[in-house]
Short mmCIF file of N, CA and C in Angstrom, two decimals:
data_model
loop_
_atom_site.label_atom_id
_atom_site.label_comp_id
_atom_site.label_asym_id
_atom_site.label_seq_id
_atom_site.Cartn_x
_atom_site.Cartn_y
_atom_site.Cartn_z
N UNK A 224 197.93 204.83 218.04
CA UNK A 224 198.34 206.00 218.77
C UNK A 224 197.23 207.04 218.73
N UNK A 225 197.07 207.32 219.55
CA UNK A 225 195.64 208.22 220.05
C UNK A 225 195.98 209.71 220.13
N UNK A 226 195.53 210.93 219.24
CA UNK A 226 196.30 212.13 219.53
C UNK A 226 194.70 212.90 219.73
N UNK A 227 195.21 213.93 220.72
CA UNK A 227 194.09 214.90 221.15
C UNK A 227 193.50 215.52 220.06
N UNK A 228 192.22 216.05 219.70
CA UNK A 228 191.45 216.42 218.70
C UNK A 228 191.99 218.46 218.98
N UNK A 229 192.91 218.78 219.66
CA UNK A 229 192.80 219.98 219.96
C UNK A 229 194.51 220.02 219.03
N UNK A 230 195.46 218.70 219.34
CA UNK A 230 196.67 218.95 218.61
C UNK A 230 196.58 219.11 217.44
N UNK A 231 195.35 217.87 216.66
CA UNK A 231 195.39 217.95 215.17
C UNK A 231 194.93 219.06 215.14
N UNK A 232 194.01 220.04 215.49
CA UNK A 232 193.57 221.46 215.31
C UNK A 232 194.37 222.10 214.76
N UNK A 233 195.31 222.18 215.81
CA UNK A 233 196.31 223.30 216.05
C UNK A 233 197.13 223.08 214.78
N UNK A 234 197.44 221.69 214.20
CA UNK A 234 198.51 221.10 213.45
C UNK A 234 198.10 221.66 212.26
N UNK A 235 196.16 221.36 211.96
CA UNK A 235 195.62 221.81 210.71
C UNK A 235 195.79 223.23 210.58
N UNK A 236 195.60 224.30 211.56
CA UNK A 236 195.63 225.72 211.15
C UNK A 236 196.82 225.86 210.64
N UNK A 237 197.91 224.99 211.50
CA UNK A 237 199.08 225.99 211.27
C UNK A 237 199.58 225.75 209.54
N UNK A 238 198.84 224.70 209.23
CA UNK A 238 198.90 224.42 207.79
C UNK A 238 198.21 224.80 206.74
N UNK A 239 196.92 225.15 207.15
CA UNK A 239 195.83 225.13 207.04
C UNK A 239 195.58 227.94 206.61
N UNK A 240 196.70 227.87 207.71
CA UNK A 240 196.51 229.68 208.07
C UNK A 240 196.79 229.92 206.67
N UNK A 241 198.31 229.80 206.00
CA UNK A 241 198.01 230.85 205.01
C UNK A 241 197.09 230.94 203.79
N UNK A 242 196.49 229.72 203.61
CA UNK A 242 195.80 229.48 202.41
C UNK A 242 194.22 230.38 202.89
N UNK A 243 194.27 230.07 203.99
CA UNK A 243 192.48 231.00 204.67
C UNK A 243 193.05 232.28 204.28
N UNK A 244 194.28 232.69 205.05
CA UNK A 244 194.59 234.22 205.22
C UNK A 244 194.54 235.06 203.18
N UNK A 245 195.44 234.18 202.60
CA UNK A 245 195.41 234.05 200.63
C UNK A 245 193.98 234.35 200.47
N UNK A 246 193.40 233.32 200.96
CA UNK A 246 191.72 234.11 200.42
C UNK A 246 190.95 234.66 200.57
N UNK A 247 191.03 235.20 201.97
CA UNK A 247 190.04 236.26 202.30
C UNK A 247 191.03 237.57 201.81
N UNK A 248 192.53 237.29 201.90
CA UNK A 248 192.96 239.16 200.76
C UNK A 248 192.41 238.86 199.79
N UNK A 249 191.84 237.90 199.02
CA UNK A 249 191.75 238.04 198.00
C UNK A 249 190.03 238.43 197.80
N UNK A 250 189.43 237.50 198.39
CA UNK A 250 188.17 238.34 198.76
C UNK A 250 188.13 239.80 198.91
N UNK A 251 189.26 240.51 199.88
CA UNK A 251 188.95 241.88 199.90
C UNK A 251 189.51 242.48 198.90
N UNK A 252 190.21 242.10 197.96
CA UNK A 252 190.85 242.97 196.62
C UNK A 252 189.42 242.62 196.04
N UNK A 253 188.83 241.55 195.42
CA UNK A 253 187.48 241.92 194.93
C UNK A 253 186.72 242.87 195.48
N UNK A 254 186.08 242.86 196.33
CA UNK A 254 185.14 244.18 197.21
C UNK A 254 185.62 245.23 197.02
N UNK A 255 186.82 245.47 197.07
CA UNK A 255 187.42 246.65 196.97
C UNK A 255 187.30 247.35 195.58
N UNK A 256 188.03 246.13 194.37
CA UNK A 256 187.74 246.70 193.28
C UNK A 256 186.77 246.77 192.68
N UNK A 257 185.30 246.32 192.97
CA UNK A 257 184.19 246.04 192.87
C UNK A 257 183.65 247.71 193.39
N UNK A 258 183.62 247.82 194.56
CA UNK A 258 183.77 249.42 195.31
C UNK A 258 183.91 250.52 194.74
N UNK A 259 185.47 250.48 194.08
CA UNK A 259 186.44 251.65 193.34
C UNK A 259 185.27 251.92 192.07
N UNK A 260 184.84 250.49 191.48
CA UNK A 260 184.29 250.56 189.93
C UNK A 260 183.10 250.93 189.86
N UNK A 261 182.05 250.58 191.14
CA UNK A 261 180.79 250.98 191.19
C UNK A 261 180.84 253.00 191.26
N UNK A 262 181.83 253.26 191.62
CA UNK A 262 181.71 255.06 192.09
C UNK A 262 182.23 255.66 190.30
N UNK A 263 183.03 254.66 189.75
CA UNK A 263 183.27 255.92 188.13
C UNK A 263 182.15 255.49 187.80
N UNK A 264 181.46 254.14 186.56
CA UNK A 264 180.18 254.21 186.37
C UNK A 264 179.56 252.60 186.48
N UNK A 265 178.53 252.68 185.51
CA UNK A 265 177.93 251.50 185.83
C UNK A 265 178.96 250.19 184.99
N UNK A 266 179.44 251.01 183.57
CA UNK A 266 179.68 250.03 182.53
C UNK A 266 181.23 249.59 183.65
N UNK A 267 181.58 250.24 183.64
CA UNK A 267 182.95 250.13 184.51
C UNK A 267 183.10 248.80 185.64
N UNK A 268 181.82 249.05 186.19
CA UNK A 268 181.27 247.86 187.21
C UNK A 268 180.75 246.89 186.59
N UNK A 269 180.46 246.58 185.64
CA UNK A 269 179.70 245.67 184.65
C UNK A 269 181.37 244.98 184.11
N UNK A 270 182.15 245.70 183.74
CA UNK A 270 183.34 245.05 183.29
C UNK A 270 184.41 244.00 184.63
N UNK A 271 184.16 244.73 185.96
CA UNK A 271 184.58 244.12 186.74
C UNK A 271 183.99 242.70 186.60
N UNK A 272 182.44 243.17 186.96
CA UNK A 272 181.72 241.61 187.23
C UNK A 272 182.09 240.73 186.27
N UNK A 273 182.34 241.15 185.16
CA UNK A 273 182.54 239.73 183.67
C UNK A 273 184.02 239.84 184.05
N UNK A 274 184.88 240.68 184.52
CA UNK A 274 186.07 240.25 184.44
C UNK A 274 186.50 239.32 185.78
N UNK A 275 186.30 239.73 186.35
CA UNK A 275 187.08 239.21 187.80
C UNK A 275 186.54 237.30 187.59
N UNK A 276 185.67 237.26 187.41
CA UNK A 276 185.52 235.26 186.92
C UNK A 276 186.18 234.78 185.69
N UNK A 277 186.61 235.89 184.72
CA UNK A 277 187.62 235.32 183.60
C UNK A 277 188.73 235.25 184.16
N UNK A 278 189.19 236.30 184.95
CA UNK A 278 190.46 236.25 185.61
C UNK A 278 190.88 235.08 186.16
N UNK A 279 189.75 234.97 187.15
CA UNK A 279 190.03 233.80 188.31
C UNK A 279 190.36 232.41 187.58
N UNK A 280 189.58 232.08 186.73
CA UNK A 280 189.54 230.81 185.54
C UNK A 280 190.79 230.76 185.34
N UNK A 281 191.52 232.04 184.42
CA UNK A 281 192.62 231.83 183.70
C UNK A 281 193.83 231.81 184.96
N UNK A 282 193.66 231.99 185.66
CA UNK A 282 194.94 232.19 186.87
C UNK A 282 195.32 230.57 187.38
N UNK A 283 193.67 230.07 187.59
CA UNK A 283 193.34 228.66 188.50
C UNK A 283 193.74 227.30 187.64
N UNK A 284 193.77 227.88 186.08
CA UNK A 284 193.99 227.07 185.08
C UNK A 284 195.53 226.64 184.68
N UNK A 285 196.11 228.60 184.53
CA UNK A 285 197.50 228.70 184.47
C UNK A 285 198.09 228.18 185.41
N UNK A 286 198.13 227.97 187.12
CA UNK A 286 198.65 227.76 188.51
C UNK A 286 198.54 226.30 188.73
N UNK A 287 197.72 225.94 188.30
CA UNK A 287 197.14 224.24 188.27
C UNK A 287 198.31 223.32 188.03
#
């Protein structure tokens, strides 16, 4: 059975949308809090950067 390369498309986004849409908010909560932390000081922004990859670890680990 032969299906158009435009149905599976359509089939993959619609399966495919919320997990893109999940990660680019999540992309923009980084930038953002990355943003917020660079304007109080440097150490502040220094704690983001080491934190936000411990975070992610322990979340991807816990969710798994």
């Amino acid at each position: 059975m032969h299906v158009a390369p435009t149905t599976e498309l359509k089939a993959l986004l619609r399966l495919a949308g919320p997990l893109i849409a999940s990660q680019l908010a999540h992309m923009l909560m980084v930038l953002t809090d990355t943003l917020m932390m660079a304007r109080i000081s440097p150490q502040a922004l220094a704690g983001v950067a080491w934190g936000q990859p411990a975070i992610r670890s322990y979340r991807s680990s816990a969710w798994a």
